[in-house]
Short mmCIF file of C-alpha atoms and ligand atoms in Angstrom, two decimals:
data_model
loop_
_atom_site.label_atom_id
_atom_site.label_comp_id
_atom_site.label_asym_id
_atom_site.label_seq_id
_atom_site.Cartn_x
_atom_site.Cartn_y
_atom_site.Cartn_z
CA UNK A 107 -92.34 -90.14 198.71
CA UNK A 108 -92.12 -93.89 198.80
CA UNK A 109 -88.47 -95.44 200.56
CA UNK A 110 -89.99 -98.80 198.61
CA UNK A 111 -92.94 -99.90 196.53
CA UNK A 112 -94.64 -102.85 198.45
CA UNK A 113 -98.02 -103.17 196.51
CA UNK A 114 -99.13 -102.60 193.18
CA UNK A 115 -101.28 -99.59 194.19
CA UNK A 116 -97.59 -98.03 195.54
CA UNK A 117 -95.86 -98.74 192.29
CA UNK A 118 -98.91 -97.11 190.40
CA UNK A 119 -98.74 -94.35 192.47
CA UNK A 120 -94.60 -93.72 192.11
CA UNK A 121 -95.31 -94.19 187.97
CA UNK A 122 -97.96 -91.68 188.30
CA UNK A 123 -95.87 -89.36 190.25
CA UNK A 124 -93.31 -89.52 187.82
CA UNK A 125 -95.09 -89.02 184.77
CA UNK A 126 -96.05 -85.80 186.54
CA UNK A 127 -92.56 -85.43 186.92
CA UNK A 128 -91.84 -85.89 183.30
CA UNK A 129 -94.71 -83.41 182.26
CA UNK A 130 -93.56 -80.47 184.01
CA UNK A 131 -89.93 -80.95 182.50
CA UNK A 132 -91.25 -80.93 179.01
CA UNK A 133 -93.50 -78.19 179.66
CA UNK A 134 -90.75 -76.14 181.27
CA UNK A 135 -87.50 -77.09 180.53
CA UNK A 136 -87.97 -78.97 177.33
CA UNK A 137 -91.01 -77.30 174.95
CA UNK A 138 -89.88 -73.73 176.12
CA UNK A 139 -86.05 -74.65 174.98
CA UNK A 140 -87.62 -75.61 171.76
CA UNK A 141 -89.94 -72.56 171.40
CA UNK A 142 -87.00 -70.60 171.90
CA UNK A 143 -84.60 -72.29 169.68
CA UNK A 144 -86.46 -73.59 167.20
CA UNK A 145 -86.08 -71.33 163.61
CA UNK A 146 -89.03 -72.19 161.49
CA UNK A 147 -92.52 -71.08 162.44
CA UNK A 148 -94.51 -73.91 161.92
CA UNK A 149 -92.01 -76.13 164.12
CA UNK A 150 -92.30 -73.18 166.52
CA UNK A 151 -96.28 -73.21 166.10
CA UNK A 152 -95.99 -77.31 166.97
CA UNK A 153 -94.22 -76.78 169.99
CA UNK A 154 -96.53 -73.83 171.00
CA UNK A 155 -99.81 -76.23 171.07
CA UNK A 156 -98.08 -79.03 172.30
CA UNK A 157 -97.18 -76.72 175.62
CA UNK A 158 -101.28 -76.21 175.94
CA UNK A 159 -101.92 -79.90 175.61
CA UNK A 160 -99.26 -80.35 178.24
CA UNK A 161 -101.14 -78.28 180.61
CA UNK A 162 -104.24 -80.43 180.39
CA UNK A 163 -101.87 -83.42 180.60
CA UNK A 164 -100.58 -82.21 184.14
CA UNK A 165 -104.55 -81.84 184.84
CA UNK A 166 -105.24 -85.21 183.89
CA UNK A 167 -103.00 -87.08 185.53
CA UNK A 168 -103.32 -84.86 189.28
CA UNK A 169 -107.03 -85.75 188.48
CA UNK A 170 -105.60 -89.58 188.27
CA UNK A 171 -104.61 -88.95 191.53
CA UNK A 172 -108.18 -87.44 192.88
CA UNK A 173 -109.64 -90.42 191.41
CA UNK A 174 -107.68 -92.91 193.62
CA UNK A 175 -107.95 -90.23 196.65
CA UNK A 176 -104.08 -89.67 196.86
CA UNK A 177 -102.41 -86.47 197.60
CA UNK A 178 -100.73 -85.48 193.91
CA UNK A 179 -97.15 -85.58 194.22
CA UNK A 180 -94.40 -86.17 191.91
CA UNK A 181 -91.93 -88.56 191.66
CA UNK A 182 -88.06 -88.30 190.58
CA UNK A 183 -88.10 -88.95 186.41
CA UNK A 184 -84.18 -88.84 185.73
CA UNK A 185 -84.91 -89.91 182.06
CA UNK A 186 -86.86 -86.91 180.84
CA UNK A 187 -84.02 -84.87 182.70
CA UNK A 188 -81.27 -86.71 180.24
CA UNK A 189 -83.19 -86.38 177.31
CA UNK A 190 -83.41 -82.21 178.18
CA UNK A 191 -79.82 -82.21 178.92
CA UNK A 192 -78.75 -84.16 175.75
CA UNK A 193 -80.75 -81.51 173.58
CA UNK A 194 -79.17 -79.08 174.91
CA UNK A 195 -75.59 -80.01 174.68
CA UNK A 196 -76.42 -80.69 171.34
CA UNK A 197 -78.15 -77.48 169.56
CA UNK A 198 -75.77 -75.43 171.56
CA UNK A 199 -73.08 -77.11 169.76
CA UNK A 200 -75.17 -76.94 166.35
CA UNK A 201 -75.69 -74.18 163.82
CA UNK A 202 -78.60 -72.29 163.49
CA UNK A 203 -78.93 -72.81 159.59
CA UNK A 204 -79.41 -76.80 160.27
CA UNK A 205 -80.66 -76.90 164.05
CA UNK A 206 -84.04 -77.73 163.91
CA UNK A 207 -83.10 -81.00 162.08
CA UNK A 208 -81.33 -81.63 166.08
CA UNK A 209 -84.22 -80.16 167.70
CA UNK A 210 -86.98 -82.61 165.97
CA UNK A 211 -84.92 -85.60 166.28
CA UNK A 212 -84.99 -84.29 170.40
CA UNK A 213 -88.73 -83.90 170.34
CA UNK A 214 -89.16 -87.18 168.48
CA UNK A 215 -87.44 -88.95 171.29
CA UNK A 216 -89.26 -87.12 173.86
CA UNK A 217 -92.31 -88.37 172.93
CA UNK A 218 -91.46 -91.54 171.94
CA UNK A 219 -90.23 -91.70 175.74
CA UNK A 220 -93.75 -90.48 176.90
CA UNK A 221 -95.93 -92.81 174.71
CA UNK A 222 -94.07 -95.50 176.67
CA UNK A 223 -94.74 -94.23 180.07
CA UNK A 224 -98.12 -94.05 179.48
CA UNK A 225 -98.76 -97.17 177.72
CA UNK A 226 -97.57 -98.86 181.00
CA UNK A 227 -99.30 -96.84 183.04
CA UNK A 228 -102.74 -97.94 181.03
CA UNK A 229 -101.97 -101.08 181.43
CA UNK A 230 -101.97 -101.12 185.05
CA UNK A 231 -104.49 -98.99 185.69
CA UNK A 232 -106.85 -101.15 183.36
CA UNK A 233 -105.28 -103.89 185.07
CA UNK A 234 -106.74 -102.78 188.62
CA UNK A 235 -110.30 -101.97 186.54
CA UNK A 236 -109.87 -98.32 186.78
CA UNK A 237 -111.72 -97.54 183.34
CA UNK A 238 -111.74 -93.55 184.74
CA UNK A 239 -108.09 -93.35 185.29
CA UNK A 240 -107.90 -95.53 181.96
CA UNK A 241 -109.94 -92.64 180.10
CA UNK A 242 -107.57 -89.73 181.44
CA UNK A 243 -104.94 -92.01 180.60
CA UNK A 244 -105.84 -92.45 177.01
CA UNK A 245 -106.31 -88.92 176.22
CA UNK A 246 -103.02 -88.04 177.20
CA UNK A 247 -101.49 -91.15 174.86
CA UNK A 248 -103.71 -89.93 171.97
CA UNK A 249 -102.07 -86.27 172.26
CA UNK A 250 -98.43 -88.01 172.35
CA UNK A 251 -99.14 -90.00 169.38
CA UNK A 252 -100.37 -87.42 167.45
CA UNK A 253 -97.41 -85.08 168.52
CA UNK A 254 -95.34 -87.76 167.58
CA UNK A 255 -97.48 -87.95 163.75
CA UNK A 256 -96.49 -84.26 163.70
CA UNK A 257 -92.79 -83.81 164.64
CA UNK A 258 -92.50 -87.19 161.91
CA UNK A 259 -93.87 -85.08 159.35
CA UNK A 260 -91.75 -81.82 160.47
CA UNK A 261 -88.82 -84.09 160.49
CA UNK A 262 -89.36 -85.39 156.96
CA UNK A 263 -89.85 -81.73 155.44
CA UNK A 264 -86.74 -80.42 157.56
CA UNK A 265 -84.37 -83.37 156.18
CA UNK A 266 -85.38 -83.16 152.81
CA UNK A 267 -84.56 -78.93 153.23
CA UNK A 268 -80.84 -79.71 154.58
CA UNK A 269 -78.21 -78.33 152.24
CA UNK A 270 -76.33 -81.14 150.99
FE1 LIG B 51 -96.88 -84.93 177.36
#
């Protein structure tokens, strides 16, 4: 663990760690909350393939850190920890007949959250001409945004079953 980041290479490296960070929490703490608690199937079935993508995720980015020849190790990601704990307070306090409406909006955030860290993270490593990293990168955005198309359209066909 870094005590500070001096070089670009360092801050890369802490980001990296961190996004490592961030995948195990969803993986663990976050998608297996929302297998759990989620009511309807195919929100259930969304989470379920979103956990395997997250396991190839975690492989991606400790093979971003073979790449640049540096020991994979994680890095604190306090953010990913709120948005678990803010989930959690909230279906616990919601009913099961209208939960999944709070459990999307959760996941939407969640990935909104990771599409960010690794748009930065692209950035830089493009930035120090690292098209490999850039590629395992990329594939990891691409599963976000598409999670993201999906818990949209959940979202959507949740709402619009809400009793009013
Ligand atoms: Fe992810």
């Amino acid at each position: 663990m870094f005590e500070r980041l001096n070089t670009p290479e360092e801050a890369f490296n802490y980001q990296l760690g961190a996004a490592l960070k961030m995948e195990h929490t969803v993986l663990d703490k976050i998608l297996a909350d929302n297998m759990e608690e989620a009511q309807d199937a195919k929100l259930k079935e969304l989470f379920r393939h979103h956990m395997d993508e997250t396991r190839q995720q975690i492989d991606n980015l400790e093979q971003a850190f073979s790449a640049f020849g540096w020991e994979v190790d994680d890095s604190p990601c306090p953010a990913i920890e709120a948005i678990h704990k803010e989930g959690k307070t909230n279906v616990k306090k919601t009913d099961d007949s209208i939960v999944d409406s709070i459990i999307v909006s959760g996941a939407a955030e969640t990935e909104h959250h990771e599409i960010a860290v690794y748009e930065s993270l692209i950035t830089n490593a493009r930035a120090m001409g690292r098209d490999d990293v850039v590629s395992l990168l990329q594939q990891n955005l691409a599963q976000e945004q598409h999670t993201l198309e999906e818990v949209k359209r959940s979202a959507e066909q949740i709402a619009a079953a809400l009793p009013r």
